[in-house]
mmCIF file of C-alpha atoms in Angstrom:
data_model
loop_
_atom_site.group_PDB
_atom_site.id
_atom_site.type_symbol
_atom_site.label_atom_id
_atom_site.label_comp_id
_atom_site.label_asym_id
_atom_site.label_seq_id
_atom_site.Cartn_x
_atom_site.Cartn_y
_atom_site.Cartn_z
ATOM 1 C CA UNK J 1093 30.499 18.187 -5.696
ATOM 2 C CA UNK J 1094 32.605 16.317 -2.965
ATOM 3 C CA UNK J 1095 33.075 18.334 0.505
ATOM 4 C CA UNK J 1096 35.201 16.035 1.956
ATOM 5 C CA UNK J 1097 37.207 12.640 1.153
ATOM 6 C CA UNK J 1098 37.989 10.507 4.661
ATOM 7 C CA UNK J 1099 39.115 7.027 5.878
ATOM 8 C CA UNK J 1100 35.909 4.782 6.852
ATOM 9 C CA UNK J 1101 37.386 1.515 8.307
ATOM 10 C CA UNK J 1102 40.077 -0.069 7.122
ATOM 11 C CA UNK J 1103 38.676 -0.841 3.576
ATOM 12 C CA UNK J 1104 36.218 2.081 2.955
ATOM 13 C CA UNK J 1105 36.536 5.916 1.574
ATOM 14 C CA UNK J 1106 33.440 8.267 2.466
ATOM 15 C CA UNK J 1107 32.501 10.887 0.565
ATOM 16 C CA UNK J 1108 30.206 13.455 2.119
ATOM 17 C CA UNK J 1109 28.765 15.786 -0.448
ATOM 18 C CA UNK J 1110 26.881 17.701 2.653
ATOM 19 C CA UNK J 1111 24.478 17.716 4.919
ATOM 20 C CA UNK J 1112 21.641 18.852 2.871
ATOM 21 C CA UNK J 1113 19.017 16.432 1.513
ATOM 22 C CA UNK J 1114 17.880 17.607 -1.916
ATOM 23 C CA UNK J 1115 17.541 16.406 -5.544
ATOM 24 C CA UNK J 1116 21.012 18.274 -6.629
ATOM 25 C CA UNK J 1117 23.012 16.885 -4.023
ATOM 26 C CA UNK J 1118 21.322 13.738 -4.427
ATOM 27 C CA UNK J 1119 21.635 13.886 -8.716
ATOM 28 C CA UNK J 1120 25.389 14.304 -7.340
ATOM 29 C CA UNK J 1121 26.318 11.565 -5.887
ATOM 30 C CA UNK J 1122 24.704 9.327 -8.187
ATOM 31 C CA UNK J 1123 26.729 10.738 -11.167
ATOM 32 C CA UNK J 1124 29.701 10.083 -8.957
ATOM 33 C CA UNK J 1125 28.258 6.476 -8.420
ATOM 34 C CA UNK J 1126 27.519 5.606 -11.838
ATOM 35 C CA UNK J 1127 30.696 6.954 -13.417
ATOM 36 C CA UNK J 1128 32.891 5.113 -11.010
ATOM 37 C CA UNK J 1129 31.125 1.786 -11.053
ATOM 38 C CA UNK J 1130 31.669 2.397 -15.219
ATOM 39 C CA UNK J 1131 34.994 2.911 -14.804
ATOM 40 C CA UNK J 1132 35.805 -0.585 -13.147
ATOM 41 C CA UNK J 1133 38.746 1.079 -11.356
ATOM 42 C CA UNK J 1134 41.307 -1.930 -10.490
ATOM 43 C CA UNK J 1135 40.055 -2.507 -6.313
ATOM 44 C CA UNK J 1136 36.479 -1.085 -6.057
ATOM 45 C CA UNK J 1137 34.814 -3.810 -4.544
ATOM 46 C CA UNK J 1138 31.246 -2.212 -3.554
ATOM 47 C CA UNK J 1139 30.088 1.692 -3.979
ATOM 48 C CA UNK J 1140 26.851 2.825 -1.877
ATOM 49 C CA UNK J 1141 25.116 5.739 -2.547
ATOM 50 C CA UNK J 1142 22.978 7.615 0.087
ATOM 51 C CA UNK J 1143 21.135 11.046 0.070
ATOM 52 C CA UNK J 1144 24.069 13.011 0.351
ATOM 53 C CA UNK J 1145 27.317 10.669 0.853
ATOM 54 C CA UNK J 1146 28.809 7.753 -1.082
ATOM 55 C CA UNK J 1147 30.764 5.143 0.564
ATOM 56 C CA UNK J 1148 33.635 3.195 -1.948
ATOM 57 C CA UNK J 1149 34.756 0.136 -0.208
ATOM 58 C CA UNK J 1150 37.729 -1.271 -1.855
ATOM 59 C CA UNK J 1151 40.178 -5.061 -1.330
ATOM 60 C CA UNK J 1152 43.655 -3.836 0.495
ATOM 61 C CA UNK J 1153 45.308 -6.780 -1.492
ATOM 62 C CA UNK J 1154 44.525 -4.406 -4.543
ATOM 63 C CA UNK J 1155 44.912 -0.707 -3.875
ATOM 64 C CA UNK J 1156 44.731 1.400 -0.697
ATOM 65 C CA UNK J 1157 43.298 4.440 0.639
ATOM 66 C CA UNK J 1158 45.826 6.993 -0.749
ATOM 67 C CA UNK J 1159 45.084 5.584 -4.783
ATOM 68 C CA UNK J 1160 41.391 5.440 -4.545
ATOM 69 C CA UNK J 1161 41.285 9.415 -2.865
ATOM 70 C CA UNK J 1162 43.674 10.113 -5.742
ATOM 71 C CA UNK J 1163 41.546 8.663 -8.392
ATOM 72 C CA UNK J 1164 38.398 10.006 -6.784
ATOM 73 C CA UNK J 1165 39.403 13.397 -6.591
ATOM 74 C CA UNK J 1166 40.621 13.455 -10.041
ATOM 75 C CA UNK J 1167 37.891 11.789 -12.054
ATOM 76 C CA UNK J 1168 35.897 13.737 -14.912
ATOM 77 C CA UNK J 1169 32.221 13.984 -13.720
ATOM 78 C CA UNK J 1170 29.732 16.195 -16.165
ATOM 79 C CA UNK J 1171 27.329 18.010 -13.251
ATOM 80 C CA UNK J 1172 25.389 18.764 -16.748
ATOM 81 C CA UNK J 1173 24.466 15.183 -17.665
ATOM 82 C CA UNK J 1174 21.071 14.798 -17.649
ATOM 83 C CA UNK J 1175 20.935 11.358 -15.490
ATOM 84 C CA UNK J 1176 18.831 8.354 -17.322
ATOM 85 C CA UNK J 1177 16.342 6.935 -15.217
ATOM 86 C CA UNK J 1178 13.062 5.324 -15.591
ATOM 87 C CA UNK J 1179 10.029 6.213 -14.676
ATOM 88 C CA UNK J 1180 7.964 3.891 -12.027
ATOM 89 C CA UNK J 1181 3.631 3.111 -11.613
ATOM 90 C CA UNK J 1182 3.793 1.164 -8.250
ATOM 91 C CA UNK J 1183 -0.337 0.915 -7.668
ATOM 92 C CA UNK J 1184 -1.269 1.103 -4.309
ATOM 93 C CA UNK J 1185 -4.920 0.098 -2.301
ATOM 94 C CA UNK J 1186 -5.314 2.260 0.428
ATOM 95 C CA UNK J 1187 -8.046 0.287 1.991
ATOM 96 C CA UNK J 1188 -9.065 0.546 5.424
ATOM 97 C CA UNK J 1189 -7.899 -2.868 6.637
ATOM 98 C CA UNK J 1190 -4.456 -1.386 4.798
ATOM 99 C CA UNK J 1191 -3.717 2.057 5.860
ATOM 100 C CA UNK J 1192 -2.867 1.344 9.436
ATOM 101 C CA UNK J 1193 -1.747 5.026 10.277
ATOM 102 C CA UNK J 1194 -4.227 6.819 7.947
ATOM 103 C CA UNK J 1195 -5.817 8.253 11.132
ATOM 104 C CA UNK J 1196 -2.648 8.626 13.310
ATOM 105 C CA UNK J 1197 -1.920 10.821 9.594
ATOM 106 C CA UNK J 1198 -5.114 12.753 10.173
ATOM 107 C CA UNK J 1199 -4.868 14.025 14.038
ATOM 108 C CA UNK J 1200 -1.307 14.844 13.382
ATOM 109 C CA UNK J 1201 -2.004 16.797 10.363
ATOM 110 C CA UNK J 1202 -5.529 18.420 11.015
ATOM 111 C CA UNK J 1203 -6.077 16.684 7.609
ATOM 112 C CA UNK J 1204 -9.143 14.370 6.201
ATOM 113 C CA UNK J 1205 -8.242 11.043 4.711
ATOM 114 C CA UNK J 1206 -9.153 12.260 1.466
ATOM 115 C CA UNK J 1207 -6.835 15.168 1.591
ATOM 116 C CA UNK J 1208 -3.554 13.094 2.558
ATOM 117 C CA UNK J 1209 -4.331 10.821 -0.343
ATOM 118 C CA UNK J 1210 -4.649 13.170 -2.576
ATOM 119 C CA UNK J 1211 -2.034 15.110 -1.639
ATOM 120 C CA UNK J 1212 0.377 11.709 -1.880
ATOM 121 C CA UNK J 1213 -0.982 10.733 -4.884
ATOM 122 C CA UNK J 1214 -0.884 13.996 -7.022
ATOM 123 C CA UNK J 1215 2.918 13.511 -6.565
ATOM 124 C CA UNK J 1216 5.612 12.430 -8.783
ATOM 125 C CA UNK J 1217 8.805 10.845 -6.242
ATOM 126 C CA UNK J 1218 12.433 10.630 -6.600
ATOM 127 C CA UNK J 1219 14.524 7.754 -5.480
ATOM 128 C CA UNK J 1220 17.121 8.860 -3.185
ATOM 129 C CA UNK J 1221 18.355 5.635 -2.659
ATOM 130 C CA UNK J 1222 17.910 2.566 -1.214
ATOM 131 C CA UNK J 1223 18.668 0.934 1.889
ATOM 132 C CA UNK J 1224 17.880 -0.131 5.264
ATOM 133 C CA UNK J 1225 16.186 -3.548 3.788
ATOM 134 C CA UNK J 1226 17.099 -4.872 0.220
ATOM 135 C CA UNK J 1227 15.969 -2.659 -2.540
ATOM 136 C CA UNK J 1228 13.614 -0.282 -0.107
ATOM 137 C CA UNK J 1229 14.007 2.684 -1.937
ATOM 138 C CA UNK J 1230 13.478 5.757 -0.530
ATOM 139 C CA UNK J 1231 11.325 8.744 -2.492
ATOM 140 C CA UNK J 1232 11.250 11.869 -1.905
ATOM 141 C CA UNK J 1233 10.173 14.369 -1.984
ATOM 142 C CA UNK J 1234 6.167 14.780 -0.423
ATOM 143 C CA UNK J 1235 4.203 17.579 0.211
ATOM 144 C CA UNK J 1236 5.037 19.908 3.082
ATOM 145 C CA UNK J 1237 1.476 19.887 4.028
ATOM 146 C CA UNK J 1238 1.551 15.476 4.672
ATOM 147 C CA UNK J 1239 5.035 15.593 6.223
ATOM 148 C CA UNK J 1240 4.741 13.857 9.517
ATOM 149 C CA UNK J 1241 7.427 12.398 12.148
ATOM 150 C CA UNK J 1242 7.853 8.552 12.790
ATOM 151 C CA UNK J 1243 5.572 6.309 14.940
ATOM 152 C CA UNK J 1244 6.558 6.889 18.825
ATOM 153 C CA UNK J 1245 7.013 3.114 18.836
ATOM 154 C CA UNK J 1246 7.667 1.135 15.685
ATOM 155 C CA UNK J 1247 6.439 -1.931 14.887
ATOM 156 C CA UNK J 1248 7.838 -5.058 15.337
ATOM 157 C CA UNK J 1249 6.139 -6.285 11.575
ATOM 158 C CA UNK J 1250 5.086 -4.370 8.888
ATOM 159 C CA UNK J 1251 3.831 -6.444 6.207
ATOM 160 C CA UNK J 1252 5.511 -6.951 2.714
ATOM 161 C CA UNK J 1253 4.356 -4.445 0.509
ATOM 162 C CA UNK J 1254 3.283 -1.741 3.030
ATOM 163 C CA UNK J 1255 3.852 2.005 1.318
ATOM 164 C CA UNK J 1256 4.886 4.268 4.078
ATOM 165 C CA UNK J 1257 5.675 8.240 4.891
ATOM 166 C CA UNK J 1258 7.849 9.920 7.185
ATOM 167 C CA UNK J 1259 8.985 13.688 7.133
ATOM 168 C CA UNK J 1260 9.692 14.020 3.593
ATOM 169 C CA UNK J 1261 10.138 10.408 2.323
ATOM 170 C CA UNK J 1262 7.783 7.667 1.232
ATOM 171 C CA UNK J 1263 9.234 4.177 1.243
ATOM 172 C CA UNK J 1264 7.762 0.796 -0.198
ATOM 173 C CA UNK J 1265 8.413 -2.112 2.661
ATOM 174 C CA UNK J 1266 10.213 -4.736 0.492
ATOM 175 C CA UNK J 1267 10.041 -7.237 2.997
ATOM 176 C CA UNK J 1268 8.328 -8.130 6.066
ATOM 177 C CA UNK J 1269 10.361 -5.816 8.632
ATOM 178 C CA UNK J 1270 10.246 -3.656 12.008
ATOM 179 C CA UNK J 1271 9.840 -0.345 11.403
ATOM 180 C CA UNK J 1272 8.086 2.883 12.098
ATOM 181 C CA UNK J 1273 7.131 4.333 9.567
ATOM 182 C CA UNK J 1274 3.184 5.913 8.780
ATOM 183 C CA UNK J 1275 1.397 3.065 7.061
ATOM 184 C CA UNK J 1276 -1.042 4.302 4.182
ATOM 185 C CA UNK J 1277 -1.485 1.146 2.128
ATOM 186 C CA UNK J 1278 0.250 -1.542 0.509
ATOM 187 C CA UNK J 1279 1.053 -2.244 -3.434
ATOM 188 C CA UNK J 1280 0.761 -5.860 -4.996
ATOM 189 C CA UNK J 1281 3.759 -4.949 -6.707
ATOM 190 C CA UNK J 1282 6.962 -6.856 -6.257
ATOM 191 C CA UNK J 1283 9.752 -4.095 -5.563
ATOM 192 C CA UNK J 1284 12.254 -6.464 -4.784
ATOM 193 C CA UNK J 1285 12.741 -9.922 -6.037
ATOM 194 C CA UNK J 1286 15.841 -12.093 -5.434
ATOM 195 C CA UNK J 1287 15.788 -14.520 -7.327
ATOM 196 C CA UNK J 1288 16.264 -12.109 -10.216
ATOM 197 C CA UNK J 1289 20.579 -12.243 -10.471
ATOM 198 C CA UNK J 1290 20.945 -9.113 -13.310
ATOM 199 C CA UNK J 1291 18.156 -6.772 -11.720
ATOM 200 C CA UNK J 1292 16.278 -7.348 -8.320
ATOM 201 C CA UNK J 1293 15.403 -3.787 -7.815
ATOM 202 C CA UNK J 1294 12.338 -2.507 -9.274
ATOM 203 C CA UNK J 1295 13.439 0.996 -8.536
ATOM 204 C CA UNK J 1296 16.996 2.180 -8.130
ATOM 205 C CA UNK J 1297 18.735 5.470 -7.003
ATOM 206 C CA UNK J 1298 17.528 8.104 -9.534
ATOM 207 C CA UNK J 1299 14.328 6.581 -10.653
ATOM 208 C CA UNK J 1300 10.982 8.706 -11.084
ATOM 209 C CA UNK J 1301 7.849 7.113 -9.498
ATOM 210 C CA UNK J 1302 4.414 7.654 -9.621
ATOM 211 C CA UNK J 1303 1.999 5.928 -7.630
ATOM 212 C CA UNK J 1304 -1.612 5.090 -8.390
ATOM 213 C CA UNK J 1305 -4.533 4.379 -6.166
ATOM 214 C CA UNK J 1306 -6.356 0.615 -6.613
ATOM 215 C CA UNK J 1307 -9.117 -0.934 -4.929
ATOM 216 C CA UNK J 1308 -9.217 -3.968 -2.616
ATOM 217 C CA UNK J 1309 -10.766 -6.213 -4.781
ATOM 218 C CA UNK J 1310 -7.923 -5.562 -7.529
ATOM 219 C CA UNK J 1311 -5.079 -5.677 -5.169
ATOM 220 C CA UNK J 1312 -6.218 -9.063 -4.179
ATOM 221 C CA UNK J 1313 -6.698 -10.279 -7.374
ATOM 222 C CA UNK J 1314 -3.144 -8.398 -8.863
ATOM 223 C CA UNK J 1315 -1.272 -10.656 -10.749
ATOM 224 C CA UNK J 1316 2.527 -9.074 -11.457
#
């Protein structure tokens, strides 16, 4: 449930569900999200979700600050609804010429190759949300045991495609980007396509994944 309801901007309502980062929290605010973007309330412009917060940004010509905290604090949300959401294969090659961090990965966590790979496949990952580039979604959650903190200095370029963990996220690099993030391979998949107007996200907030280890010669030859 909403902790608190405040001004962000001029245009913008936050609401901040806690500080906790968790499934339930997170399974929160995306009933909250879903239910108000299904409601078309008159002045909504843009909702984004986050691990814990949503932020409803909303056109002054229409409505105001005052309406939309009314509206929000008022609507009906079922904390029972068991949220629909698909369920993701991204493959992945975790070649050497690939995982750039695999053995950054295993000084930091006393841990062979074959361990962290197991470890990261053997999971099944939640979409938090996305953010930070288009459609990057962020999955939670990994093993204790892999959990590692970022690079000490991030890249300027990590390639399209790169599948990354930090502390207790993987991410899939939709684009080439900076970042610093612990490279373990890259998926031929496209995870984000724009030309695609209805629904350029492969995986959105909610979403199951499961990854799935490929060779090199099949990640060059993938054809999505």
């Amino acid at each position: 449930m909403i902790k608190n309801i405040s001004n962000l901007g001029d245009a913008a309502l936050y609401c901040d569900f806690g500080k906790e980062v968790n499934k339930e929290i997170n399974s929160s605010v995306i009933k909250y999200f879903k239910t108000i973007k299904n409601k078309k309330i008159k002045g909504i412009n843009n909702l984004t979700p986050s691990y814990n917060k949503l932020i409803i940004s909303y056109d002054l010509k229409k409505t105001n600050f005052k309406e939309i905290k009314k509206i929000v604090e008022n609507i009906e949300i079922d904390q029972n609804e068991d949220l629909s959401s698909n369920k993701i294969e991204i493959p992945v090659c975790c070649d050497e010429s690939l995982s750039l961090d695999i053995e950054r990965l295993e000084e930091k966590l006393n841990l062979s190759r074959k361990e962290i790979l197991n470890s990261f496949f053997a999971k099944e990952y939640f979409c938090y949300m996305t953010g930070f580039i288009a459609g990057m979604p962020f999955l939670g959650d990994i093993d204790y045991q892999i959990q590692c903190e970022r690079l000490e200095t991030p890249r300027i370029k990590v390639p399209e495609g790169s599948v990354g963990i930090t502390e207790q996220f993987a991410n899939i690099y939709t684009y080439q980007s900076p970042g610093g993030w612990n490279i373990i391979g890259r998926t031929p998949k496209k995870v984000f396509d724009k030309t695609s107007i209805k629904n350029p996200a492969l995986i959105k907030p909610g979403d199951k994944v499961v990854f799935y280890s490929i060779s090199k010669k099949e990640y060059l030859n993938w054809n999505d």
